[in-house]
Coordinates of C-alpha atoms in Angstrom, one line a residue:
Chain F
M15 CA 4.5 37.0 27.3
S16 CA 5.5 33.4 27.1
T17 CA 8.8 32.1 25.8
A18 CA 9.3 28.5 24.8
V19 CA 12.7 26.9 24.7
I20 CA 12.2 24.0 22.4
A21 CA 14.9 21.3 22.4
L22 CA 15.3 18.9 19.4
G23 CA 17.7 16.0 19.2
N24 CA 18.2 12.4 20.0
P25 CA 20.1 11.7 23.3
L26 CA 21.1 8.2 22.0
R27 CA 23.1 9.8 19.1
G28 CA 25.9 11.4 21.0
D29 CA 26.1 15.2 20.4
D30 CA 22.8 15.2 18.7
G31 CA 21.4 15.1 22.2
I32 CA 22.9 18.5 23.2
G33 CA 19.4 20.2 22.9
P34 CA 17.7 17.9 25.6
V35 CA 20.9 18.1 27.8
L36 CA 20.9 21.9 27.8
L37 CA 17.2 21.9 28.5
E38 CA 17.8 19.8 31.6
R39 CA 20.5 22.3 32.7
L40 CA 18.0 25.1 32.3
R41 CA 15.5 23.2 34.4
E42 CA 17.9 23.5 37.3
R43 CA 18.0 27.3 37.0
D44 CA 15.6 29.8 38.4
L45 CA 14.1 30.9 35.1
S46 CA 10.9 33.0 34.9
P47 CA 7.7 30.9 35.1
A48 CA 6.8 32.4 31.7
V49 CA 9.7 30.4 30.1
E50 CA 8.4 27.0 29.1
L51 CA 11.0 24.2 28.5
R52 CA 9.9 21.6 25.9
D53 CA 11.9 18.6 24.9
L54 CA 10.4 17.5 21.5
G55 CA 13.0 14.8 20.7
D56 CA 12.9 14.3 17.0
G57 CA 9.9 16.5 17.0
G58 CA 8.9 16.8 13.3
F59 CA 5.5 18.4 13.0
D60 CA 5.0 18.6 16.7
V61 CA 7.1 21.8 16.5
L62 CA 4.2 23.4 14.8
H63 CA 2.0 23.0 17.9
A64 CA 4.8 24.2 20.3
L65 CA 5.3 27.3 18.1
A66 CA 1.5 28.0 18.1
D67 CA 1.5 28.2 22.0
A68 CA 4.5 30.6 22.4
D69 CA 5.0 34.3 22.0
R70 CA 8.7 33.9 21.6
A71 CA 10.7 30.8 20.9
V72 CA 14.3 29.5 21.0
I73 CA 14.9 26.2 19.2
V74 CA 18.0 24.5 20.5
D75 CA 19.6 21.7 18.5
A76 CA 22.8 20.3 17.1
V77 CA 23.5 22.3 14.0
R78 CA 26.4 21.8 11.5
F79 CA 27.3 25.4 10.7
G80 CA 31.0 24.9 10.1
G81 CA 32.2 25.9 13.6
D82 CA 34.4 23.9 16.0
P83 CA 32.7 21.2 18.1
G84 CA 31.0 23.0 21.1
E85 CA 30.9 26.3 19.4
Y86 CA 27.4 27.8 19.2
A87 CA 25.6 30.1 16.8
V88 CA 22.4 32.1 17.5
F89 CA 20.6 32.9 14.3
E90 CA 17.1 33.6 12.8
P91 CA 15.4 31.4 10.2
N92 CA 15.8 34.0 7.6
D93 CA 19.6 33.8 8.0
V94 CA 19.6 30.4 6.5
A95 CA 19.8 30.0 2.8
A96 CA 19.9 26.2 2.4
V97 CA 16.6 24.3 1.8
V98 CA 16.6 20.6 2.3
E99 CA 15.2 18.7 -0.7
S100 CA 14.1 15.6 1.1
R101 CA 10.9 15.9 3.1
G102 CA 9.9 13.0 5.3
S103 CA 8.0 12.9 8.5
H104 CA 11.3 12.9 10.3
D105 CA 13.5 14.8 8.0
S106 CA 10.8 17.4 8.0
D107 CA 12.5 20.7 7.1
L108 CA 12.4 22.8 10.3
F109 CA 12.5 25.9 8.2
E110 CA 9.5 24.8 6.2
L111 CA 7.6 24.2 9.4
L112 CA 8.6 27.7 10.6
E113 CA 7.3 29.0 7.3
L114 CA 4.1 27.0 7.7
A115 CA 3.6 28.3 11.2
A116 CA 4.1 31.9 10.0
A117 CA 1.8 31.4 7.0
R118 CA -0.9 30.1 9.4
G119 CA -0.5 33.1 11.6
E120 CA 0.3 30.8 14.5
S121 CA 4.0 31.7 14.9
P122 CA 5.7 33.4 17.8
E123 CA 6.6 37.0 17.2
R124 CA 10.3 36.1 17.3
V125 CA 12.0 32.7 16.7
V126 CA 15.7 32.2 17.0
L127 CA 17.8 29.1 16.7
F128 CA 20.5 28.2 19.1
G129 CA 22.7 25.8 17.2
V130 CA 25.6 23.9 18.8
Q131 CA 28.2 22.5 16.4
P132 CA 28.3 18.7 17.1
G133 CA 31.6 16.8 17.3
D134 CA 30.3 13.2 17.2
V135 CA 26.8 12.0 16.4
R136 CA 27.4 8.3 16.3
D137 CA 25.3 6.0 18.5
G138 CA 26.0 6.5 22.1
E139 CA 24.5 8.2 25.2
Q140 CA 27.5 10.5 26.0
L141 CA 28.2 13.9 24.7
S142 CA 31.7 14.2 23.2
A143 CA 34.4 15.7 25.4
S144 CA 34.4 18.9 23.4
L145 CA 30.8 19.5 24.2
R146 CA 31.0 18.3 27.8
A147 CA 33.8 20.8 28.4
V148 CA 31.7 23.8 27.5
L149 CA 28.3 22.7 28.9
P150 CA 28.1 25.5 31.6
E151 CA 29.0 28.2 29.0
L152 CA 26.4 26.8 26.6
A153 CA 23.7 26.7 29.3
D154 CA 24.6 30.3 30.3
A155 CA 24.4 31.4 26.7
L156 CA 21.1 29.6 26.1
A157 CA 19.5 31.1 29.2
E158 CA 20.7 34.5 28.2
T159 CA 19.3 34.0 24.7
A160 CA 15.9 33.0 26.1
R161 CA 15.9 36.0 28.5
G162 CA 17.0 38.4 25.7
L163 CA 14.2 37.7 23.3
Chain M
M21 CA 4.0 3.9 -25.4
S22 CA 7.3 5.1 -24.0
E23 CA 10.0 3.0 -25.7
T24 CA 12.7 3.9 -23.3
I25 CA 12.2 4.8 -19.7
D26 CA 14.9 5.6 -17.2
I27 CA 13.6 6.4 -13.7
E28 CA 15.9 6.7 -10.7
S29 CA 13.8 8.3 -8.0
E30 CA 16.5 8.6 -5.4
Y31 CA 15.2 9.2 -1.8
V32 CA 11.5 9.2 -2.4
T33 CA 10.2 12.3 -0.6
R34 CA 7.4 12.5 1.9
V35 CA 8.1 9.1 3.4
E36 CA 10.1 8.5 6.5
G37 CA 13.6 7.4 5.8
H38 CA 15.4 6.6 2.5
G39 CA 14.2 4.4 -0.3
N40 CA 14.8 4.5 -4.1
I41 CA 12.7 3.6 -7.1
V42 CA 14.6 2.3 -10.1
V43 CA 12.8 1.5 -13.4
N44 CA 14.5 0.9 -16.7
V45 CA 12.5 0.1 -19.8
T46 CA 14.2 -0.5 -23.2
D47 CA 12.2 -0.8 -26.4
G48 CA 9.1 -1.5 -24.3
D49 CA 10.7 -4.2 -22.2
V50 CA 10.9 -3.7 -18.5
E51 CA 14.5 -4.5 -17.6
T52 CA 14.6 -3.2 -14.1
C53 CA 11.8 -2.4 -11.7
E54 CA 13.0 -2.1 -8.1
W55 CA 12.1 -0.7 -4.8
N56 CA 15.4 -0.3 -3.0
V57 CA 15.7 0.4 0.7
V58 CA 19.0 2.1 1.3
E59 CA 18.7 3.4 4.8
S60 CA 21.6 2.5 7.1
P61 CA 20.9 -0.3 9.5
R62 CA 20.6 0.9 13.1
F63 CA 21.2 -2.3 15.2
F64 CA 18.6 -1.5 17.9
E65 CA 18.4 -5.2 18.9
S66 CA 22.1 -5.3 19.7
M67 CA 21.7 -2.1 21.8
L68 CA 19.1 -3.9 23.9
V69 CA 21.4 -6.7 24.9
D70 CA 22.4 -6.3 28.6
R71 CA 19.8 -3.6 29.2
D72 CA 17.7 -3.8 32.3
Y73 CA 14.0 -4.5 32.0
T74 CA 13.3 -0.9 33.1
E75 CA 15.3 0.6 30.2
A76 CA 14.2 -1.4 27.1
H77 CA 11.1 0.6 26.3
H78 CA 13.0 3.9 26.6
V79 CA 15.7 2.6 24.1
T80 CA 13.2 1.3 21.6
A81 CA 11.0 4.4 21.8
R82 CA 13.9 6.1 20.0
I83 CA 13.5 3.8 17.0
C84 CA 10.9 6.3 15.7
A85 CA 9.4 9.6 16.8
I86 CA 6.3 9.2 14.8
C87 CA 5.5 5.8 16.3
S88 CA 7.5 6.1 19.5
I89 CA 4.5 5.1 21.8
S90 CA 4.0 2.1 19.5
H91 CA 7.5 0.8 20.2
T92 CA 7.1 1.7 23.9
T93 CA 3.9 -0.3 24.0
A94 CA 5.2 -3.4 22.2
S95 CA 8.4 -3.3 24.2
L96 CA 6.5 -3.1 27.5
K97 CA 4.2 -5.9 26.5
A98 CA 7.2 -8.1 25.6
T99 CA 8.9 -7.3 28.9
E100 CA 5.6 -7.9 30.9
A101 CA 5.0 -11.2 29.1
A102 CA 8.6 -12.3 29.8
L103 CA 8.5 -11.3 33.5
G104 CA 4.9 -12.4 34.1
V105 CA 3.6 -8.9 34.9
E106 CA -0.2 -8.3 34.8
L107 CA -1.6 -4.9 34.0
S108 CA -4.7 -3.6 35.8
P109 CA -7.8 -3.0 33.6
Q110 CA -7.2 0.8 34.2
D111 CA -3.6 0.7 33.1
E112 CA -4.6 -1.3 30.0
R113 CA -7.2 1.3 29.1
L114 CA -4.6 4.1 29.5
R115 CA -2.1 2.1 27.3
K116 CA -4.8 1.9 24.7
L117 CA -5.6 5.6 24.9
A118 CA -1.9 6.6 24.4
L119 CA -1.7 4.2 21.4
Y120 CA -4.9 5.5 19.9
G121 CA -3.7 9.1 20.2
E122 CA -0.4 8.3 18.5
T123 CA -2.1 6.3 15.7
L124 CA -4.5 9.2 15.2
Q125 CA -1.8 11.8 14.9
S126 CA 0.3 9.5 12.6
H127 CA -2.6 8.8 10.2
V128 CA -3.4 12.5 10.1
L129 CA 0.2 13.4 9.5
H130 CA 0.4 10.9 6.6
L131 CA -2.8 11.9 5.0
G132 CA -2.7 15.6 5.5
Y133 CA 1.0 16.4 5.2
L134 CA 2.5 13.6 3.2
A135 CA -0.2 12.2 0.8
L136 CA -2.5 15.1 0.2
P137 CA 0.0 17.2 -1.7
D138 CA 0.1 14.5 -4.4
L139 CA -3.6 14.7 -4.9
V140 CA -3.5 18.4 -5.5
G141 CA -0.3 18.3 -7.6
K142 CA 1.9 20.1 -5.0
Q143 CA 5.3 19.2 -3.6
S144 CA 4.5 19.8 0.0
V145 CA 1.8 21.0 2.4
L146 CA 3.0 24.6 2.3
P147 CA 1.4 25.6 -1.0
L148 CA -1.9 24.1 0.2
L149 CA -2.3 27.0 2.5
D150 CA -3.2 29.2 -0.5
S151 CA -5.7 26.7 -2.0
H152 CA -7.0 24.8 1.0
E153 CA -6.4 26.9 4.0
E154 CA -9.4 25.7 6.0
E155 CA -8.5 22.0 5.3
V156 CA -4.9 22.6 6.4
E157 CA -6.1 24.1 9.7
T158 CA -8.4 21.1 10.1
V159 CA -5.4 18.7 9.6
V160 CA -3.3 20.7 12.1
R161 CA -6.2 20.6 14.7
L162 CA -6.7 16.8 14.3
H163 CA -3.0 16.1 14.5
R164 CA -2.8 18.1 17.7
L165 CA -5.7 16.3 19.2
G166 CA -3.9 13.0 18.7
N167 CA -0.8 14.4 20.2
D168 CA -2.6 15.9 23.2
L169 CA -4.4 12.6 23.9
T170 CA -1.0 10.8 24.0
E171 CA 0.6 13.5 26.1
A172 CA -2.2 13.4 28.7
V173 CA -1.4 9.7 29.3
A174 CA 2.3 9.4 28.5
G175 CA 3.5 12.7 29.8
R176 CA 4.6 13.9 26.4
S177 CA 3.6 13.0 22.8
V178 CA 6.8 11.3 21.9
H179 CA 9.1 9.1 24.0
A180 CA 6.7 8.4 26.8
Q181 CA 7.8 9.4 30.3
R182 CA 5.1 7.7 32.4
H183 CA 4.9 4.3 30.8
L184 CA 6.6 1.6 33.0
P185 CA 6.7 -2.2 33.2
G186 CA 3.5 -2.9 35.0
G187 CA 1.8 0.4 34.7
F188 CA 2.3 4.2 34.8
S189 CA 4.4 6.4 37.1
K190 CA 1.7 9.1 37.0
L191 CA -1.9 9.1 36.1
P192 CA -3.7 11.8 34.0
E193 CA -6.1 14.1 35.8
E194 CA -9.7 13.3 35.4
D195 CA -10.3 16.9 34.3
E196 CA -7.8 16.4 31.5
L197 CA -9.5 13.3 30.3
D198 CA -12.9 15.0 30.5
A199 CA -11.6 18.0 28.4
L200 CA -10.1 15.6 25.8
R201 CA -13.4 13.8 25.6
D202 CA -15.1 17.0 24.7
R203 CA -12.5 17.8 22.0
L204 CA -12.9 14.2 20.6
E205 CA -16.6 14.6 20.6
S206 CA -16.5 17.9 18.8
S207 CA -13.9 16.7 16.2
W208 CA -16.5 14.9 13.9
G209 CA -16.8 18.1 11.8
D210 CA -13.1 18.0 11.2
V211 CA -13.2 14.3 10.2
E212 CA -16.0 15.0 7.9
A213 CA -14.1 18.0 6.4
V214 CA -11.1 15.8 5.7
A215 CA -13.4 13.1 4.3
D216 CA -15.1 15.6 2.0
L217 CA -11.7 16.7 0.6
L218 CA -10.4 13.2 0.1
L219 CA -13.6 12.2 -1.6
E220 CA -13.4 15.2 -3.9
L221 CA -9.8 14.3 -4.8
S222 CA -10.1 10.5 -4.7
G223 CA -10.2 10.4 -8.5
E224 CA -6.5 11.3 -8.3
L225 CA -5.7 8.0 -6.6
P226 CA -4.4 5.7 -9.3
E227 CA -6.6 2.7 -10.0
F228 CA -4.7 -0.5 -9.4
E229 CA -5.4 -3.8 -7.7
R230 CA -3.2 -6.8 -7.1
E231 CA -4.5 -9.6 -5.0
T232 CA -2.4 -10.2 -1.9
E233 CA -2.5 -11.6 1.6
F234 CA -3.4 -9.3 4.5
I235 CA -2.1 -9.9 8.0
S236 CA -3.1 -8.1 11.2
L237 CA -4.1 -8.8 14.8
T238 CA -7.7 -9.6 15.5
H239 CA -9.6 -9.6 18.8
P240 CA -13.0 -11.1 19.6
D241 CA -14.2 -8.0 21.5
E242 CA -12.9 -5.0 19.5
Y243 CA -11.1 -3.7 16.4
A244 CA -7.7 -4.9 17.4
F245 CA -4.9 -2.4 18.1
Y246 CA -3.5 -3.1 21.6
D247 CA -3.9 -6.8 21.7
G248 CA -5.1 -9.9 19.8
T249 CA -4.2 -13.0 17.9
L250 CA -2.8 -12.9 14.4
Y251 CA -5.1 -13.2 11.4
S252 CA -4.3 -13.9 7.8
S253 CA -6.9 -13.1 5.1
D254 CA -5.6 -16.3 3.4
T255 CA -5.2 -18.8 6.2
G256 CA -7.3 -17.4 9.2
E257 CA -6.1 -17.2 12.8
L258 CA -2.5 -17.7 13.6
D259 CA -0.6 -17.8 17.0
V260 CA 1.5 -14.8 17.9
S261 CA 4.1 -17.1 19.4
D262 CA 4.7 -18.5 15.9
Y263 CA 5.4 -15.0 14.5
R264 CA 8.9 -15.9 13.3
D265 CA 7.6 -18.6 11.1
I266 CA 4.8 -16.3 9.9
V267 CA 6.9 -13.4 8.9
N268 CA 9.8 -15.5 7.5
E269 CA 12.3 -12.7 7.4
A270 CA 14.8 -13.0 4.6
V271 CA 17.7 -10.9 3.4
V272 CA 17.3 -9.7 -0.3
E273 CA 19.7 -8.1 -2.7
G274 CA 19.5 -4.3 -3.0
S275 CA 17.8 -3.7 0.4
T276 CA 19.2 -3.0 3.8
A277 CA 15.8 -4.1 5.3
K278 CA 14.7 -7.7 5.4
Y279 CA 11.7 -8.8 3.4
T280 CA 8.9 -11.0 4.6
A281 CA 6.5 -13.6 3.1
H282 CA 3.9 -15.9 4.6
N283 CA 1.4 -17.7 2.3
R284 CA 2.3 -16.0 -0.9
D285 CA 5.4 -14.1 -2.1
S286 CA 4.4 -11.1 -0.1
Y287 CA 1.8 -9.8 2.3
M288 CA 0.5 -6.4 3.4
V289 CA 0.1 -5.0 6.9
G290 CA -1.3 -1.6 8.0
A291 CA -4.6 0.2 8.0
L292 CA -6.0 -1.6 4.9
A293 CA -5.0 -5.0 6.3
R294 CA -6.8 -4.2 9.6
F295 CA -9.8 -2.9 7.7
N296 CA -9.9 -6.0 5.5
N297 CA -9.6 -8.4 8.4
N298 CA -11.7 -6.6 11.1
A299 CA -14.0 -4.1 9.3
E300 CA -17.2 -5.4 11.0
Q301 CA -15.8 -4.3 14.4
L302 CA -15.4 -0.6 13.3
G303 CA -17.5 2.0 15.1
P304 CA -20.6 3.5 13.4
M305 CA -18.8 6.7 12.4
A306 CA -15.9 4.9 10.9
T307 CA -18.3 2.6 9.0
A308 CA -20.1 5.6 7.7
V309 CA -16.8 7.1 6.4
A310 CA -16.0 3.7 4.7
D311 CA -19.4 3.7 3.1
R312 CA -18.9 7.2 1.7
F313 CA -15.9 5.9 -0.2
G314 CA -17.5 2.5 -1.1
L315 CA -14.6 0.9 0.8
E316 CA -15.4 -2.8 1.5
P317 CA -13.4 -5.8 2.6
V318 CA -11.5 -7.3 0.9
C319 CA -10.0 -4.4 -0.9
H320 CA -6.9 -5.1 -2.9
S321 CA -5.9 -1.6 -4.0
P322 CA -2.9 -0.4 -2.0
Y323 CA -3.7 3.2 -2.9
L324 CA -6.8 2.9 -0.8
N325 CA -4.7 2.4 2.3
N326 CA -5.0 6.2 2.5
V327 CA -8.8 5.8 2.7
A328 CA -8.5 3.0 5.3
Q329 CA -6.4 5.4 7.4
L330 CA -9.2 8.0 7.3
V331 CA -11.7 5.3 8.3
E332 CA -9.4 4.4 11.2
I333 CA -9.1 8.1 12.2
A334 CA -12.9 8.1 12.8
H335 CA -12.6 4.7 14.6
L336 CA -9.8 5.9 16.9
I337 CA -11.9 8.9 17.9
E338 CA -14.8 6.7 18.8
A339 CA -12.6 4.1 20.6
S340 CA -10.9 6.9 22.6
I341 CA -14.2 8.2 23.7
T342 CA -15.2 4.7 24.8
E343 CA -12.0 4.3 26.8
I344 CA -12.3 7.7 28.5
D345 CA -16.0 7.0 29.4
A346 CA -15.0 3.7 31.0
L347 CA -12.1 5.3 32.9
L348 CA -14.3 8.2 34.2
A349 CA -17.3 6.0 35.0
D350 CA -15.3 4.1 37.5
G351 CA -13.2 7.0 38.6
L352 CA -9.4 6.6 38.4
D353 CA -7.9 4.4 41.1
P354 CA -5.4 6.7 42.7
Q355 CA -1.7 5.7 43.1
S356 CA 1.3 7.2 44.8
E357 CA 3.2 10.0 43.2
Y358 CA 6.1 8.7 41.0
H359 CA 4.5 5.2 41.3
T360 CA 6.8 2.3 40.5
P361 CA 4.9 -1.0 40.0
E362 CA 6.3 -4.0 41.8
V363 CA 8.0 -6.4 39.4
D364 CA 9.4 -9.8 40.4
V365 CA 12.4 -10.3 38.2
A366 CA 12.9 -13.8 36.8
A367 CA 14.4 -15.3 33.6
G368 CA 12.0 -15.7 30.8
S369 CA 11.0 -14.8 27.3
G370 CA 8.0 -12.8 26.0
I371 CA 6.5 -11.4 22.8
G372 CA 4.7 -8.1 22.5
A373 CA 2.5 -7.8 19.4
V374 CA 0.7 -4.5 18.8
E375 CA -1.2 -3.0 15.8
V376 CA 0.5 0.4 15.2
P377 CA 0.0 3.0 12.5
R378 CA 1.7 1.0 9.8
G379 CA 0.7 -2.5 10.8
V380 CA 1.5 -5.3 13.2
L381 CA 4.7 -4.7 15.3
F382 CA 6.5 -7.5 17.2
H383 CA 9.0 -7.1 20.0
D384 CA 10.5 -10.3 21.4
Y385 CA 12.8 -10.3 24.4
T386 CA 14.6 -12.9 26.5
Y387 CA 15.7 -11.9 30.0
D388 CA 18.2 -13.5 32.3
D389 CA 17.5 -13.9 36.1
A390 CA 19.0 -10.5 36.8
G391 CA 16.3 -8.9 34.5
E392 CA 18.7 -8.0 31.8
I393 CA 18.1 -8.7 28.1
T394 CA 20.1 -11.5 26.5
D395 CA 18.3 -11.6 23.2
A396 CA 16.0 -9.2 21.3
N397 CA 14.1 -9.3 18.0
C398 CA 11.9 -6.6 16.6
V399 CA 9.9 -7.0 13.4
I400 CA 8.6 -3.7 12.2
P401 CA 5.5 -3.2 10.0
T402 CA 7.3 -1.4 7.2
N403 CA 9.6 -4.3 6.8
Q404 CA 6.6 -6.6 6.2
N405 CA 5.4 -4.3 3.4
H406 CA 8.6 -4.0 1.3
A407 CA 8.0 -7.2 -0.6
N408 CA 4.4 -6.2 -1.3
I409 CA 5.6 -2.8 -2.6
Q410 CA 8.1 -4.5 -4.9
L411 CA 5.5 -6.9 -6.3
D412 CA 3.0 -4.1 -6.7
M413 CA 5.5 -2.2 -8.7
E414 CA 6.3 -5.2 -10.9
A415 CA 2.6 -5.7 -11.6
L416 CA 1.9 -2.0 -12.1
V417 CA 4.7 -0.8 -14.3
P418 CA 3.9 -2.8 -17.4
T419 CA 0.3 -1.4 -17.3
I420 CA 1.4 2.3 -17.3
L421 CA 4.2 2.3 -19.9
D422 CA 2.0 4.5 -22.1
R423 CA 2.4 7.4 -19.7
S424 CA 5.1 9.9 -19.5
E425 CA 8.2 9.2 -17.4
D426 CA 7.2 11.9 -15.0
E427 CA 3.7 10.4 -14.6
I428 CA 5.1 6.9 -14.1
E429 CA 7.5 8.2 -11.5
L430 CA 4.7 10.0 -9.6
T431 CA 2.4 7.0 -9.8
L432 CA 5.1 4.8 -8.3
E433 CA 6.0 7.3 -5.6
M434 CA 2.4 7.6 -4.7
L435 CA 2.3 3.8 -4.4
V436 CA 5.2 3.8 -2.0
R437 CA 3.7 6.7 0.0
A438 CA 0.3 4.9 0.2
Y439 CA 2.0 2.4 2.4
D440 CA 3.1 5.2 4.7
P441 CA 6.5 3.5 5.0
C442 CA 8.7 4.2 8.0
I443 CA 11.9 3.1 6.4
S444 CA 14.4 4.0 9.1
C445 CA 12.2 1.9 11.5
S446 CA 12.5 -1.0 9.2
T447 CA 16.2 -1.2 8.9
H448 CA 17.5 -2.7 12.1
Y449 CA 18.3 -6.3 11.5
L450 CA 20.8 -6.9 8.8
D451 CA 22.5 -10.1 10.1
V452 CA 26.2 -9.9 9.5
E453 CA 28.5 -12.9 9.7
F454 CA 32.2 -12.4 9.7
V455 CA 34.0 -15.3 8.1
G456 CA 37.3 -16.4 9.7
E457 CA 39.3 -14.4 12.1

C-alpha cells in the first residue's frame, strides 16, 4: 500500500510555502519506504497524476479555515462546502481535481487534507514567526496523519 | 440586433490569472469594448536584483507553474549569455527535451481542460467524463507524458531541480529516456483521437479573421523553440538583441500589464505565430494534422491558435523522439554526481529568448563582477498578445451584435481563451515613479 504526501504551495510567498517546508522536515525522518513525498509546487493538474499513483494520500497546503496562524486542520474533501467559481490552470479547484480523479476511478482509497492556517502570504522566503514556532509539532502531526491513513 | 448590451465578464474563467471583458452597447452603438488585465503586478524583476547567478532561474521559475521550465530555460540562457558560458551539445538536447515536455503538457492542458469544454457547451472538464470519457482519458495520458518527459530531465515537472548555469546537476538514466521514447512513439493514437474530436467540434470555433503581424523565433535547422533569431511576418528577420525596440512595451489605461506593438498597432505570438512563420519545418505527423484541418500559413483567425497547438503537440512528440534518438545514439557522456559546471564569473549582460507555450519569452540580465544581478527585464508572451486581443475584440464585437448577450459573452471569452493567456505571468513590470519626496 503506497501513501503519498503531496505538498502544494509557493516557498516565495511566505507561509504559502508551509507545505514544501513540512515535506522537507518529513524527508529527515525515518518514514516507511511506502510513503512517497512529493512537492508539486503550484501543482494544478499535476495533482491528478500524483493521485493516480497512490493508494492513500495526504495533501498538505496552507489553508485559510479561520484558525489562528500555525493551527492545523485535518479534513476530508467532502467536509468542504465551498466551491471556487474561478477555474484557471493555476487556480484550478483542488476539490474539482479530486472529484475528477474519483470519477476516473484513479483516486486513492482515502484522501485527507492537512491544512495549516497561514499568517502572512506576502512575497518573501521566510515563514512567519507563528508558523516557525510550531514547525516541529506540525511535522509530528503530519507524519502521524500519513501513518494513520 | 441587440439594441443594448451590457457585458461585464469579471475574471474570465479557464484562463490563468485575472482579466475582465467589458462591452457596453447602447442603441446599437458600441460605447465600450475592453479587455482589462487586472491581476496584481508581481515585481519579479525587482526580486532578481542582487541575486547570485546560481539563483536567478530558481526565482523566475516561480513566475508560473504551467511554464516554469520555460522561465528556467530563458533565465539560464540569459545568464549563460551574460557570463559567456557554453553548453555542450548533450546539455542543449536535454534542455530542449525538458522544454518540449513542458510545452506538450501545457498545450494538452489548454486544449483538453480549458478550451474543449467551450466546444461541447460545458463549464469545465468534469461533465465531459459523462459524454467523452475516452477522450478525457486520452487528454490525461498525453498531459502526463509531457510531464514525465520534463521530470526525467529536470528532476520534477515544475520548478526544475537539475537545471544549472552551464548544464545539469544530474543526468537522466538512458533506460528512462528509452522508455519515454516508447511512450512517445505509441502516443500517435492519442494525438489522432484528440484531432478527431477537435475536428468533429471545430464548427463550434467562431469564424473570425483579422489581419495582424506574427512574431516568433525562427531557426535555419529546425522549427524554433529553444533558440533562433526573431522573425516578423511583416518585416522578416529581426535581431534578438533589438528586442526592446521590437516589443515596444507601453503602459495603457485599464491594464496592469504592459502592451506591445511592432509594425502595426498589435502583433500576435504563440503557436499560431510559430506555425505561420515556420510551418514548413514541422515534422510529417504535425503537417498531417495541419492538413486535416486545412490549416495553412498565413492564418489570421486567432481561434485557430487552438488547432495550431494541436499541430505543435504532434511536432513536439516527433521532435522529442529525434532528440532522444540523438542522445541515445551517442550514449550519454557521464558526469559526476551532483555535478556543478564551472562558471567564470565576470560582469556582463545577456538575453535569453525562447519559444514557450504562449509565444516568445525574453529574459535580459545584467551582472556585476561578483556575479550578482544589477538589472533584469522579462518580456512575457501573454503581454505581447494583450493588444492583439483588444483589437480583435474591437473588430469582432460590431459583427456579432445580432446575437444574444450570452452568446456575445461566450464568443469573446472563447477569443481570450484561444490565446491561452497566462495573465499572472504577464503582470510583472508596471513602472512606478514616485514624484517628490
